[in-house]
mmCIF file with all atom_site columns, C-alpha atoms in Angstrom:
data_model
loop_
_atom_site.group_PDB
_atom_site.id
_atom_site.type_symbol
_atom_site.label_atom_id
_atom_site.label_alt_id
_atom_site.label_comp_id
_atom_site.label_asym_id
_atom_site.label_entity_id
_atom_site.label_seq_id
_atom_site.pdbx_PDB_ins_code
_atom_site.Cartn_x
_atom_site.Cartn_y
_atom_site.Cartn_z
_atom_site.occupancy
_atom_site.B_iso_or_equiv
_atom_site.pdbx_formal_charge
_atom_site.auth_seq_id
_atom_site.auth_comp_id
_atom_site.auth_asym_id
_atom_site.auth_atom_id
_atom_site.pdbx_PDB_model_num
ATOM 1   C CA . UNK A 1 1   ? 154.181 -36.334 75.820 1.00 58.00 ? 532 UNK A CA 1
ATOM 2   C CA . UNK A 1 2   ? 151.463 -39.168 74.886 1.00 48.00 ? 533 UNK A CA 1
ATOM 3   C CA . UNK A 1 3   ? 147.723 -39.742 76.255 1.00 47.00 ? 534 UNK A CA 1
ATOM 4   C CA . UNK A 1 4   ? 145.673 -42.387 75.399 1.00 49.00 ? 535 UNK A CA 1
ATOM 5   C CA . UNK A 1 5   ? 142.545 -41.983 73.299 1.00 51.00 ? 536 UNK A CA 1
ATOM 6   C CA . UNK A 1 6   ? 139.019 -43.451 73.709 1.00 46.00 ? 537 UNK A CA 1
ATOM 7   C CA . UNK A 1 7   ? 139.965 -46.614 72.339 1.00 42.00 ? 538 UNK A CA 1
ATOM 8   C CA . UNK A 1 8   ? 143.157 -46.657 74.623 1.00 45.00 ? 539 UNK A CA 1
ATOM 9   C CA . UNK A 1 9   ? 145.766 -46.147 71.852 1.00 52.00 ? 540 UNK A CA 1
ATOM 10  C CA . UNK A 1 10  ? 148.474 -43.788 72.731 1.00 51.00 ? 541 UNK A CA 1
ATOM 11  C CA . UNK A 1 11  ? 148.600 -40.576 70.701 1.00 75.00 ? 542 UNK A CA 1
ATOM 12  C CA . UNK A 1 12  ? 151.766 -38.161 70.749 1.00 89.00 ? 543 UNK A CA 1
ATOM 13  C CA . UNK A 1 13  ? 151.085 -34.842 71.660 1.00 93.00 ? 544 UNK A CA 1
ATOM 14  C CA . UNK A 1 14  ? 153.315 -31.490 71.853 1.00 96.00 ? 545 UNK A CA 1
ATOM 15  C CA . UNK A 1 15  ? 154.338 -30.288 75.198 1.00 96.00 ? 546 UNK A CA 1
ATOM 16  C CA . UNK A 1 16  ? 154.058 -26.609 74.448 1.00 98.00 ? 547 UNK A CA 1
ATOM 17  C CA . UNK A 1 17  ? 152.493 -24.684 71.337 1.00 98.00 ? 548 UNK A CA 1
ATOM 18  C CA . UNK A 1 18  ? 152.315 -21.378 70.184 1.00 98.00 ? 549 UNK A CA 1
ATOM 19  C CA . UNK A 1 19  ? 148.926 -20.424 68.708 1.00 98.00 ? 550 UNK A CA 1
ATOM 20  C CA . UNK A 1 20  ? 148.920 -17.544 66.333 1.00 97.00 ? 551 UNK A CA 1
ATOM 21  C CA . UNK A 1 21  ? 145.097 -16.197 66.459 1.00 94.00 ? 552 UNK A CA 1
ATOM 22  C CA . UNK A 1 22  ? 144.393 -17.441 69.954 1.00 95.00 ? 553 UNK A CA 1
ATOM 23  C CA . UNK A 1 23  ? 141.390 -15.355 70.386 1.00 92.00 ? 554 UNK A CA 1
ATOM 24  C CA . UNK A 1 24  ? 139.483 -16.214 67.630 1.00 92.00 ? 555 UNK A CA 1
ATOM 25  C CA . UNK A 1 25  ? 137.206 -19.716 67.712 1.00 93.00 ? 556 UNK A CA 1
ATOM 26  C CA . UNK A 1 26  ? 139.515 -22.060 66.300 1.00 96.00 ? 557 UNK A CA 1
ATOM 27  C CA . UNK A 1 27  ? 142.290 -20.764 68.447 1.00 96.00 ? 558 UNK A CA 1
ATOM 28  C CA . UNK A 1 28  ? 140.042 -20.926 71.755 1.00 95.00 ? 559 UNK A CA 1
ATOM 29  C CA . UNK A 1 29  ? 139.245 -24.354 70.697 1.00 97.00 ? 560 UNK A CA 1
ATOM 30  C CA . UNK A 1 30  ? 143.279 -25.110 70.595 1.00 97.00 ? 561 UNK A CA 1
ATOM 31  C CA . UNK A 1 31  ? 143.431 -23.573 73.899 1.00 97.00 ? 562 UNK A CA 1
ATOM 32  C CA . UNK A 1 32  ? 140.696 -25.463 75.246 1.00 97.00 ? 563 UNK A CA 1
ATOM 33  C CA . UNK A 1 33  ? 142.077 -28.760 74.292 1.00 97.00 ? 564 UNK A CA 1
ATOM 34  C CA . UNK A 1 34  ? 145.701 -27.715 75.683 1.00 97.00 ? 565 UNK A CA 1
ATOM 35  C CA . UNK A 1 35  ? 144.102 -26.957 78.876 1.00 97.00 ? 566 UNK A CA 1
ATOM 36  C CA . UNK A 1 36  ? 142.049 -30.260 79.100 1.00 96.00 ? 567 UNK A CA 1
ATOM 37  C CA . UNK A 1 37  ? 145.326 -32.405 78.191 1.00 96.00 ? 568 UNK A CA 1
ATOM 38  C CA . UNK A 1 38  ? 148.020 -30.482 80.196 1.00 96.00 ? 569 UNK A CA 1
ATOM 39  C CA . UNK A 1 39  ? 149.714 -28.963 77.091 1.00 97.00 ? 570 UNK A CA 1
ATOM 40  C CA . UNK A 1 40  ? 151.507 -25.563 77.719 1.00 97.00 ? 571 UNK A CA 1
ATOM 41  C CA . UNK A 1 41  ? 150.388 -22.940 75.207 1.00 98.00 ? 572 UNK A CA 1
ATOM 42  C CA . UNK A 1 42  ? 151.405 -19.165 74.486 1.00 98.00 ? 573 UNK A CA 1
ATOM 43  C CA . UNK A 1 43  ? 148.395 -17.344 72.974 1.00 98.00 ? 574 UNK A CA 1
ATOM 44  C CA . UNK A 1 44  ? 149.474 -14.934 70.578 1.00 97.00 ? 575 UNK A CA 1
ATOM 45  C CA . UNK A 1 45  ? 147.090 -12.036 70.190 1.00 95.00 ? 576 UNK A CA 1
ATOM 46  C CA . UNK A 1 46  ? 147.302 -8.596  68.600 1.00 91.00 ? 577 UNK A CA 1
ATOM 47  C CA . UNK A 1 47  ? 145.249 -6.921  71.027 1.00 86.00 ? 578 UNK A CA 1
ATOM 48  C CA . UNK A 1 48  ? 143.141 -7.198  74.262 1.00 85.00 ? 579 UNK A CA 1
ATOM 49  C CA . UNK A 1 49  ? 145.015 -10.075 76.052 1.00 89.00 ? 580 UNK A CA 1
ATOM 50  C CA . UNK A 1 50  ? 142.296 -9.992  78.656 1.00 87.00 ? 581 UNK A CA 1
ATOM 51  C CA . UNK A 1 51  ? 140.203 -12.195 76.226 1.00 84.00 ? 582 UNK A CA 1
ATOM 52  C CA . UNK A 1 52  ? 142.561 -15.267 77.210 1.00 90.00 ? 583 UNK A CA 1
ATOM 53  C CA . UNK A 1 53  ? 141.613 -16.283 80.452 1.00 90.00 ? 584 UNK A CA 1
ATOM 54  C CA . UNK A 1 54  ? 142.115 -19.206 82.541 1.00 90.00 ? 585 UNK A CA 1
ATOM 55  C CA . UNK A 1 55  ? 145.794 -19.612 81.891 1.00 93.00 ? 586 UNK A CA 1
ATOM 56  C CA . UNK A 1 56  ? 147.318 -22.780 83.329 1.00 92.00 ? 587 UNK A CA 1
ATOM 57  C CA . UNK A 1 57  ? 150.615 -23.038 84.740 1.00 92.00 ? 588 UNK A CA 1
ATOM 58  C CA . UNK A 1 58  ? 153.538 -22.800 82.173 1.00 93.00 ? 589 UNK A CA 1
ATOM 59  C CA . UNK A 1 59  ? 151.038 -21.115 79.893 1.00 97.00 ? 590 UNK A CA 1
ATOM 60  C CA . UNK A 1 60  ? 150.898 -17.190 78.743 1.00 97.00 ? 591 UNK A CA 1
ATOM 61  C CA . UNK A 1 61  ? 149.664 -14.440 76.433 1.00 97.00 ? 592 UNK A CA 1
ATOM 62  C CA . UNK A 1 62  ? 151.920 -12.842 74.066 1.00 97.00 ? 593 UNK A CA 1
ATOM 63  C CA . UNK A 1 63  ? 150.869 -9.698  72.497 1.00 97.00 ? 594 UNK A CA 1
ATOM 64  C CA . UNK A 1 64  ? 152.278 -9.224  68.940 1.00 96.00 ? 595 UNK A CA 1
ATOM 65  C CA . UNK A 1 65  ? 150.590 -6.359  66.987 1.00 94.00 ? 596 UNK A CA 1
ATOM 66  C CA . UNK A 1 66  ? 152.070 -7.272  63.829 1.00 95.00 ? 597 UNK A CA 1
ATOM 67  C CA . UNK A 1 67  ? 153.243 -10.451 62.391 1.00 96.00 ? 598 UNK A CA 1
ATOM 68  C CA . UNK A 1 68  ? 156.164 -8.324  60.667 1.00 96.00 ? 599 UNK A CA 1
ATOM 69  C CA . UNK A 1 69  ? 157.838 -7.847  64.214 1.00 97.00 ? 600 UNK A CA 1
ATOM 70  C CA . UNK A 1 70  ? 160.567 -10.364 64.159 1.00 97.00 ? 601 UNK A CA 1
ATOM 71  C CA . UNK A 1 71  ? 161.531 -9.655  67.736 1.00 98.00 ? 602 UNK A CA 1
ATOM 72  C CA . UNK A 1 72  ? 158.400 -9.829  69.075 1.00 98.00 ? 603 UNK A CA 1
ATOM 73  C CA . UNK A 1 73  ? 157.329 -13.213 67.310 1.00 98.00 ? 604 UNK A CA 1
ATOM 74  C CA . UNK A 1 74  ? 160.468 -14.845 68.181 1.00 98.00 ? 605 UNK A CA 1
ATOM 75  C CA . UNK A 1 75  ? 159.936 -13.983 71.749 1.00 98.00 ? 606 UNK A CA 1
ATOM 76  C CA . UNK A 1 76  ? 156.825 -15.304 71.600 1.00 98.00 ? 607 UNK A CA 1
ATOM 77  C CA . UNK A 1 77  ? 157.393 -18.629 69.738 1.00 98.00 ? 608 UNK A CA 1
ATOM 78  C CA . UNK A 1 78  ? 160.444 -19.282 72.133 1.00 97.00 ? 609 UNK A CA 1
ATOM 79  C CA . UNK A 1 79  ? 160.033 -22.473 74.117 1.00 96.00 ? 610 UNK A CA 1
ATOM 80  C CA . UNK A 1 80  ? 157.193 -23.933 71.727 1.00 98.00 ? 611 UNK A CA 1
ATOM 81  C CA . UNK A 1 81  ? 157.610 -27.368 70.001 1.00 97.00 ? 612 UNK A CA 1
ATOM 82  C CA . UNK A 1 82  ? 155.172 -26.338 67.101 1.00 98.00 ? 613 UNK A CA 1
ATOM 83  C CA . UNK A 1 83  ? 153.249 -23.026 66.122 1.00 98.00 ? 614 UNK A CA 1
ATOM 84  C CA . UNK A 1 84  ? 149.363 -23.398 64.994 1.00 98.00 ? 615 UNK A CA 1
ATOM 85  C CA . UNK A 1 85  ? 147.758 -20.605 62.888 1.00 97.00 ? 616 UNK A CA 1
ATOM 86  C CA . UNK A 1 86  ? 144.122 -20.055 63.747 1.00 94.00 ? 617 UNK A CA 1
ATOM 87  C CA . UNK A 1 87  ? 144.071 -16.571 61.816 1.00 89.00 ? 618 UNK A CA 1
ATOM 88  C CA . UNK A 1 88  ? 140.877 -15.394 60.077 1.00 76.00 ? 619 UNK A CA 1
ATOM 89  C CA . UNK A 1 89  ? 140.247 -12.018 58.028 1.00 65.00 ? 620 UNK A CA 1
ATOM 90  C CA . UNK A 1 90  ? 137.665 -9.710  59.880 1.00 61.00 ? 621 UNK A CA 1
ATOM 91  C CA . UNK A 1 91  ? 136.662 -6.163  59.160 1.00 55.00 ? 622 UNK A CA 1
ATOM 92  C CA . UNK A 1 92  ? 139.119 -5.044  61.659 1.00 58.00 ? 623 UNK A CA 1
ATOM 93  C CA . UNK A 1 93  ? 142.254 -7.351  60.868 1.00 60.00 ? 624 UNK A CA 1
ATOM 94  C CA . UNK A 1 94  ? 142.699 -6.590  56.885 1.00 63.00 ? 625 UNK A CA 1
ATOM 95  C CA . UNK A 1 95  ? 145.901 -4.819  56.890 1.00 76.00 ? 626 UNK A CA 1
ATOM 96  C CA . UNK A 1 96  ? 149.232 -5.719  56.059 1.00 81.00 ? 627 UNK A CA 1
ATOM 97  C CA . UNK A 1 97  ? 150.682 -6.358  59.878 1.00 87.00 ? 628 UNK A CA 1
ATOM 98  C CA . UNK A 1 98  ? 147.905 -8.957  60.004 1.00 87.00 ? 629 UNK A CA 1
ATOM 99  C CA . UNK A 1 99  ? 147.786 -10.794 57.050 1.00 92.00 ? 630 UNK A CA 1
ATOM 100 C CA . UNK A 1 100 ? 150.200 -14.135 56.817 1.00 94.00 ? 631 UNK A CA 1
ATOM 101 C CA . UNK A 1 101 ? 150.467 -14.110 53.365 1.00 93.00 ? 632 UNK A CA 1
ATOM 102 C CA . UNK A 1 102 ? 152.301 -10.820 53.545 1.00 94.00 ? 633 UNK A CA 1
ATOM 103 C CA . UNK A 1 103 ? 154.541 -11.809 56.606 1.00 95.00 ? 634 UNK A CA 1
ATOM 104 C CA . UNK A 1 104 ? 155.386 -15.626 55.727 1.00 97.00 ? 635 UNK A CA 1
ATOM 105 C CA . UNK A 1 105 ? 159.046 -14.885 55.680 1.00 97.00 ? 636 UNK A CA 1
ATOM 106 C CA . UNK A 1 106 ? 159.107 -12.997 58.898 1.00 98.00 ? 637 UNK A CA 1
ATOM 107 C CA . UNK A 1 107 ? 157.333 -15.845 60.449 1.00 98.00 ? 638 UNK A CA 1
ATOM 108 C CA . UNK A 1 108 ? 159.671 -18.370 59.300 1.00 98.00 ? 639 UNK A CA 1
ATOM 109 C CA . UNK A 1 109 ? 162.879 -16.380 60.258 1.00 98.00 ? 640 UNK A CA 1
ATOM 110 C CA . UNK A 1 110 ? 161.090 -15.785 63.823 1.00 98.00 ? 641 UNK A CA 1
ATOM 111 C CA . UNK A 1 111 ? 160.715 -19.372 64.339 1.00 98.00 ? 642 UNK A CA 1
ATOM 112 C CA . UNK A 1 112 ? 163.951 -20.272 63.213 1.00 98.00 ? 643 UNK A CA 1
ATOM 113 C CA . UNK A 1 113 ? 165.563 -17.993 65.742 1.00 98.00 ? 644 UNK A CA 1
ATOM 114 C CA . UNK A 1 114 ? 163.182 -19.433 68.328 1.00 98.00 ? 645 UNK A CA 1
ATOM 115 C CA . UNK A 1 115 ? 164.617 -22.880 67.218 1.00 98.00 ? 646 UNK A CA 1
ATOM 116 C CA . UNK A 1 116 ? 161.272 -24.133 66.163 1.00 98.00 ? 647 UNK A CA 1
ATOM 117 C CA . UNK A 1 117 ? 160.465 -25.515 62.788 1.00 98.00 ? 648 UNK A CA 1
ATOM 118 C CA . UNK A 1 118 ? 157.102 -27.249 62.744 1.00 98.00 ? 649 UNK A CA 1
ATOM 119 C CA . UNK A 1 119 ? 154.162 -25.396 61.914 1.00 98.00 ? 650 UNK A CA 1
ATOM 120 C CA . UNK A 1 120 ? 150.316 -25.947 60.950 1.00 98.00 ? 651 UNK A CA 1
ATOM 121 C CA . UNK A 1 121 ? 148.586 -23.377 58.802 1.00 98.00 ? 652 UNK A CA 1
ATOM 122 C CA . UNK A 1 122 ? 144.915 -23.324 58.547 1.00 97.00 ? 653 UNK A CA 1
ATOM 123 C CA . UNK A 1 123 ? 142.853 -23.091 55.519 1.00 96.00 ? 654 UNK A CA 1
ATOM 124 C CA . UNK A 1 124 ? 139.570 -23.926 53.812 1.00 95.00 ? 655 UNK A CA 1
ATOM 125 C CA . UNK A 1 125 ? 138.434 -26.987 52.641 1.00 95.00 ? 656 UNK A CA 1
ATOM 126 C CA . UNK A 1 126 ? 137.757 -25.228 49.066 1.00 95.00 ? 657 UNK A CA 1
ATOM 127 C CA . UNK A 1 127 ? 141.422 -24.774 48.802 1.00 95.00 ? 658 UNK A CA 1
ATOM 128 C CA . UNK A 1 128 ? 143.408 -26.560 46.277 1.00 95.00 ? 659 UNK A CA 1
ATOM 129 C CA . UNK A 1 129 ? 146.956 -28.065 47.212 1.00 96.00 ? 660 UNK A CA 1
ATOM 130 C CA . UNK A 1 130 ? 149.870 -25.662 46.925 1.00 97.00 ? 661 UNK A CA 1
ATOM 131 C CA . UNK A 1 131 ? 151.401 -25.833 43.330 1.00 95.00 ? 662 UNK A CA 1
ATOM 132 C CA . UNK A 1 132 ? 148.077 -26.471 41.894 1.00 95.00 ? 663 UNK A CA 1
ATOM 133 C CA . UNK A 1 133 ? 145.491 -23.942 40.463 1.00 94.00 ? 664 UNK A CA 1
ATOM 134 C CA . UNK A 1 134 ? 143.081 -22.382 42.899 1.00 93.00 ? 665 UNK A CA 1
ATOM 135 C CA . UNK A 1 135 ? 139.583 -24.103 42.607 1.00 92.00 ? 666 UNK A CA 1
ATOM 136 C CA . UNK A 1 136 ? 136.785 -22.560 40.936 1.00 92.00 ? 667 UNK A CA 1
ATOM 137 C CA . UNK A 1 137 ? 134.985 -22.101 44.229 1.00 91.00 ? 668 UNK A CA 1
ATOM 138 C CA . UNK A 1 138 ? 138.138 -20.174 45.594 1.00 87.00 ? 669 UNK A CA 1
ATOM 139 C CA . UNK A 1 139 ? 138.003 -18.148 42.537 1.00 92.00 ? 670 UNK A CA 1
ATOM 140 C CA . UNK A 1 140 ? 134.253 -17.215 42.992 1.00 88.00 ? 671 UNK A CA 1
ATOM 141 C CA . UNK A 1 141 ? 134.496 -16.330 46.547 1.00 82.00 ? 672 UNK A CA 1
ATOM 142 C CA . UNK A 1 142 ? 137.636 -14.119 45.934 1.00 88.00 ? 673 UNK A CA 1
ATOM 143 C CA . UNK A 1 143 ? 135.666 -11.883 43.447 1.00 88.00 ? 674 UNK A CA 1
ATOM 144 C CA . UNK A 1 144 ? 132.960 -11.193 46.316 1.00 86.00 ? 675 UNK A CA 1
ATOM 145 C CA . UNK A 1 145 ? 132.882 -8.253  48.009 1.00 84.00 ? 676 UNK A CA 1
ATOM 146 C CA . UNK A 1 146 ? 133.577 -7.432  51.506 1.00 80.00 ? 677 UNK A CA 1
ATOM 147 C CA . UNK A 1 147 ? 135.153 -9.634  54.420 1.00 79.00 ? 678 UNK A CA 1
ATOM 148 C CA . UNK A 1 148 ? 134.425 -13.004 52.430 1.00 81.00 ? 679 UNK A CA 1
ATOM 149 C CA . UNK A 1 149 ? 136.119 -11.953 49.025 1.00 86.00 ? 680 UNK A CA 1
ATOM 150 C CA . UNK A 1 150 ? 139.215 -10.693 51.345 1.00 87.00 ? 681 UNK A CA 1
ATOM 151 C CA . UNK A 1 151 ? 139.299 -13.634 53.159 1.00 86.00 ? 682 UNK A CA 1
ATOM 152 C CA . UNK A 1 152 ? 139.184 -16.049 50.183 1.00 89.00 ? 683 UNK A CA 1
ATOM 153 C CA . UNK A 1 153 ? 141.824 -13.871 48.790 1.00 91.00 ? 684 UNK A CA 1
ATOM 154 C CA . UNK A 1 154 ? 143.971 -14.118 51.650 1.00 92.00 ? 685 UNK A CA 1
ATOM 155 C CA . UNK A 1 155 ? 143.644 -18.139 52.099 1.00 94.00 ? 686 UNK A CA 1
ATOM 156 C CA . UNK A 1 156 ? 144.442 -18.273 48.343 1.00 95.00 ? 687 UNK A CA 1
ATOM 157 C CA . UNK A 1 157 ? 147.680 -16.061 48.607 1.00 94.00 ? 688 UNK A CA 1
ATOM 158 C CA . UNK A 1 158 ? 148.896 -18.376 51.459 1.00 96.00 ? 689 UNK A CA 1
ATOM 159 C CA . UNK A 1 159 ? 148.317 -21.444 49.371 1.00 97.00 ? 690 UNK A CA 1
ATOM 160 C CA . UNK A 1 160 ? 150.094 -19.642 46.314 1.00 96.00 ? 691 UNK A CA 1
ATOM 161 C CA . UNK A 1 161 ? 153.088 -18.744 48.507 1.00 97.00 ? 692 UNK A CA 1
ATOM 162 C CA . UNK A 1 162 ? 153.573 -22.139 49.800 1.00 97.00 ? 693 UNK A CA 1
ATOM 163 C CA . UNK A 1 163 ? 153.740 -23.623 46.265 1.00 96.00 ? 694 UNK A CA 1
ATOM 164 C CA . UNK A 1 164 ? 156.219 -21.068 45.277 1.00 96.00 ? 695 UNK A CA 1
ATOM 165 C CA . UNK A 1 165 ? 158.680 -22.005 48.362 1.00 97.00 ? 696 UNK A CA 1
ATOM 166 C CA . UNK A 1 166 ? 157.540 -19.971 51.299 1.00 97.00 ? 697 UNK A CA 1
ATOM 167 C CA . UNK A 1 167 ? 158.448 -21.845 54.701 1.00 98.00 ? 698 UNK A CA 1
ATOM 168 C CA . UNK A 1 168 ? 161.181 -23.947 52.977 1.00 97.00 ? 699 UNK A CA 1
ATOM 169 C CA . UNK A 1 169 ? 163.123 -24.201 56.056 1.00 98.00 ? 700 UNK A CA 1
ATOM 170 C CA . UNK A 1 170 ? 159.910 -25.367 57.879 1.00 98.00 ? 701 UNK A CA 1
ATOM 171 C CA . UNK A 1 171 ? 158.028 -28.532 58.585 1.00 98.00 ? 702 UNK A CA 1
ATOM 172 C CA . UNK A 1 172 ? 154.766 -27.036 57.581 1.00 98.00 ? 703 UNK A CA 1
ATOM 173 C CA . UNK A 1 173 ? 151.334 -28.700 56.899 1.00 98.00 ? 704 UNK A CA 1
ATOM 174 C CA . UNK A 1 174 ? 148.380 -26.858 55.019 1.00 98.00 ? 705 UNK A CA 1
ATOM 175 C CA . UNK A 1 175 ? 145.443 -28.178 56.799 1.00 98.00 ? 706 UNK A CA 1
ATOM 176 C CA . UNK A 1 176 ? 142.356 -27.772 54.386 1.00 97.00 ? 707 UNK A CA 1
ATOM 177 C CA . UNK A 1 177 ? 139.801 -27.727 57.313 1.00 97.00 ? 708 UNK A CA 1
ATOM 178 C CA . UNK A 1 178 ? 136.179 -28.024 57.454 1.00 97.00 ? 709 UNK A CA 1
ATOM 179 C CA . UNK A 1 179 ? 135.503 -26.377 60.770 1.00 96.00 ? 710 UNK A CA 1
ATOM 180 C CA . UNK A 1 180 ? 132.870 -24.050 62.291 1.00 94.00 ? 711 UNK A CA 1
ATOM 181 C CA . UNK A 1 181 ? 131.206 -23.174 65.576 1.00 93.00 ? 712 UNK A CA 1
ATOM 182 C CA . UNK A 1 182 ? 128.389 -25.683 64.762 1.00 94.00 ? 713 UNK A CA 1
ATOM 183 C CA . UNK A 1 183 ? 130.541 -28.340 63.774 1.00 96.00 ? 714 UNK A CA 1
ATOM 184 C CA . UNK A 1 184 ? 129.945 -31.774 65.286 1.00 97.00 ? 715 UNK A CA 1
ATOM 185 C CA . UNK A 1 185 ? 132.326 -32.703 68.250 1.00 97.00 ? 716 UNK A CA 1
ATOM 186 C CA . UNK A 1 186 ? 133.587 -35.893 66.650 1.00 97.00 ? 717 UNK A CA 1
ATOM 187 C CA . UNK A 1 187 ? 137.002 -36.776 65.563 1.00 97.00 ? 718 UNK A CA 1
ATOM 188 C CA . UNK A 1 188 ? 137.704 -35.820 61.922 1.00 98.00 ? 719 UNK A CA 1
ATOM 189 C CA . UNK A 1 189 ? 139.656 -37.954 59.118 1.00 98.00 ? 720 UNK A CA 1
ATOM 190 C CA . UNK A 1 190 ? 142.489 -36.623 57.095 1.00 98.00 ? 721 UNK A CA 1
ATOM 191 C CA . UNK A 1 191 ? 143.441 -37.576 53.463 1.00 97.00 ? 722 UNK A CA 1
ATOM 192 C CA . UNK A 1 192 ? 145.512 -35.707 50.994 1.00 96.00 ? 723 UNK A CA 1
ATOM 193 C CA . UNK A 1 193 ? 142.674 -36.056 48.061 1.00 95.00 ? 724 UNK A CA 1
ATOM 194 C CA . UNK A 1 194 ? 139.068 -36.795 47.610 1.00 94.00 ? 725 UNK A CA 1
ATOM 195 C CA . UNK A 1 195 ? 139.736 -40.228 45.530 1.00 92.00 ? 726 UNK A CA 1
ATOM 196 C CA . UNK A 1 196 ? 139.130 -43.016 47.996 1.00 92.00 ? 727 UNK A CA 1
ATOM 197 C CA . UNK A 1 197 ? 138.900 -40.639 50.982 1.00 95.00 ? 728 UNK A CA 1
ATOM 198 C CA . UNK A 1 198 ? 136.346 -41.005 53.828 1.00 97.00 ? 729 UNK A CA 1
ATOM 199 C CA . UNK A 1 199 ? 136.028 -37.376 53.942 1.00 97.00 ? 730 UNK A CA 1
ATOM 200 C CA . UNK A 1 200 ? 132.706 -35.661 53.594 1.00 97.00 ? 731 UNK A CA 1
ATOM 201 C CA . UNK A 1 201 ? 132.007 -31.681 53.467 1.00 96.00 ? 732 UNK A CA 1
ATOM 202 C CA . UNK A 1 202 ? 130.620 -31.517 56.780 1.00 97.00 ? 733 UNK A CA 1
ATOM 203 C CA . UNK A 1 203 ? 132.668 -29.722 59.428 1.00 97.00 ? 734 UNK A CA 1
ATOM 204 C CA . UNK A 1 204 ? 133.824 -30.524 62.877 1.00 98.00 ? 735 UNK A CA 1
ATOM 205 C CA . UNK A 1 205 ? 133.747 -28.281 65.908 1.00 98.00 ? 736 UNK A CA 1
ATOM 206 C CA . UNK A 1 206 ? 136.797 -26.059 66.904 1.00 97.00 ? 737 UNK A CA 1
ATOM 207 C CA . UNK A 1 207 ? 137.750 -28.393 69.864 1.00 98.00 ? 738 UNK A CA 1
ATOM 208 C CA . UNK A 1 208 ? 138.049 -31.630 67.484 1.00 98.00 ? 739 UNK A CA 1
ATOM 209 C CA . UNK A 1 209 ? 139.922 -29.535 64.825 1.00 98.00 ? 740 UNK A CA 1
ATOM 210 C CA . UNK A 1 210 ? 142.141 -28.257 67.720 1.00 98.00 ? 741 UNK A CA 1
ATOM 211 C CA . UNK A 1 211 ? 142.717 -31.583 69.094 1.00 98.00 ? 742 UNK A CA 1
ATOM 212 C CA . UNK A 1 212 ? 143.445 -33.131 65.690 1.00 98.00 ? 743 UNK A CA 1
ATOM 213 C CA . UNK A 1 213 ? 145.780 -30.258 64.765 1.00 98.00 ? 744 UNK A CA 1
ATOM 214 C CA . UNK A 1 214 ? 147.962 -30.964 68.110 1.00 98.00 ? 745 UNK A CA 1
ATOM 215 C CA . UNK A 1 215 ? 148.223 -34.390 67.447 1.00 98.00 ? 746 UNK A CA 1
ATOM 216 C CA . UNK A 1 216 ? 149.681 -33.802 63.841 1.00 98.00 ? 747 UNK A CA 1
ATOM 217 C CA . UNK A 1 217 ? 152.019 -31.276 65.231 1.00 98.00 ? 748 UNK A CA 1
ATOM 218 C CA . UNK A 1 218 ? 153.507 -34.216 67.152 1.00 97.00 ? 749 UNK A CA 1
ATOM 219 C CA . UNK A 1 219 ? 152.943 -37.069 64.674 1.00 97.00 ? 750 UNK A CA 1
ATOM 220 C CA . UNK A 1 220 ? 154.143 -35.088 61.479 1.00 97.00 ? 751 UNK A CA 1
ATOM 221 C CA . UNK A 1 221 ? 152.286 -37.275 59.218 1.00 97.00 ? 752 UNK A CA 1
ATOM 222 C CA . UNK A 1 222 ? 151.368 -34.581 56.830 1.00 98.00 ? 753 UNK A CA 1
ATOM 223 C CA . UNK A 1 223 ? 154.669 -32.496 56.445 1.00 98.00 ? 754 UNK A CA 1
ATOM 224 C CA . UNK A 1 224 ? 154.791 -30.428 53.563 1.00 98.00 ? 755 UNK A CA 1
ATOM 225 C CA . UNK A 1 225 ? 151.440 -31.595 52.534 1.00 98.00 ? 756 UNK A CA 1
ATOM 226 C CA . UNK A 1 226 ? 147.775 -30.446 52.480 1.00 98.00 ? 757 UNK A CA 1
ATOM 227 C CA . UNK A 1 227 ? 145.627 -32.837 54.130 1.00 98.00 ? 758 UNK A CA 1
ATOM 228 C CA . UNK A 1 228 ? 142.041 -32.596 53.804 1.00 98.00 ? 759 UNK A CA 1
ATOM 229 C CA . UNK A 1 229 ? 140.377 -32.723 57.460 1.00 98.00 ? 760 UNK A CA 1
ATOM 230 C CA . UNK A 1 230 ? 136.526 -33.024 58.150 1.00 98.00 ? 761 UNK A CA 1
ATOM 231 C CA . UNK A 1 231 ? 133.923 -35.087 59.353 1.00 98.00 ? 762 UNK A CA 1
ATOM 232 C CA . UNK A 1 232 ? 133.995 -38.726 58.287 1.00 97.00 ? 763 UNK A CA 1
ATOM 233 C CA . UNK A 1 233 ? 131.525 -39.742 55.258 1.00 93.00 ? 764 UNK A CA 1
ATOM 234 C CA . UNK A 1 234 ? 128.488 -41.816 56.620 1.00 86.00 ? 765 UNK A CA 1
#
């Protein structure tokens, strides 16, 4: 499906997506854009499906308690044109069943069984591209105690796995995103590296990032690549 943007240009969007981590901030932002644009979605959550409200016709909530559950993931991904991850590490989610890095093979086989080969994986703007050494910032934050250190370690583990061949059967994009709840609601820019790019270090809103991810899911401009996605440099 296509929609006109603010300048009257047509942008391709998927008809239905599966959102892993739909109950979080970015996940909710993606779902909000789907509601606004008439995109069907499957909101994949580990628990408390009642958090996902205002389900449009053709959308649904799928409770998948473990990313190691191939059958549940396959059913949840069925009918989607793409899978978007919006996973974070919290004090209650840091276990093997909740970690993407520990279950990438199962996610891949589940998607293929559901006839879906497009996935966008969110990460941090501080991450290096897959196949390159971790940045000093990622190493620093990985050493920190508590949720912050565990979250940085998980994000780096996903990058490392992609660099060593994870998701080889999928058209993946690692979104190195600058996004948070206080980010500006403006269209982000995307580039493969900092040299000559228009990117800043400033974040965009969850909805702005969600819209970019949905557009990229259809456009596939960054397949097997790790674009920086952030606010435009002024």
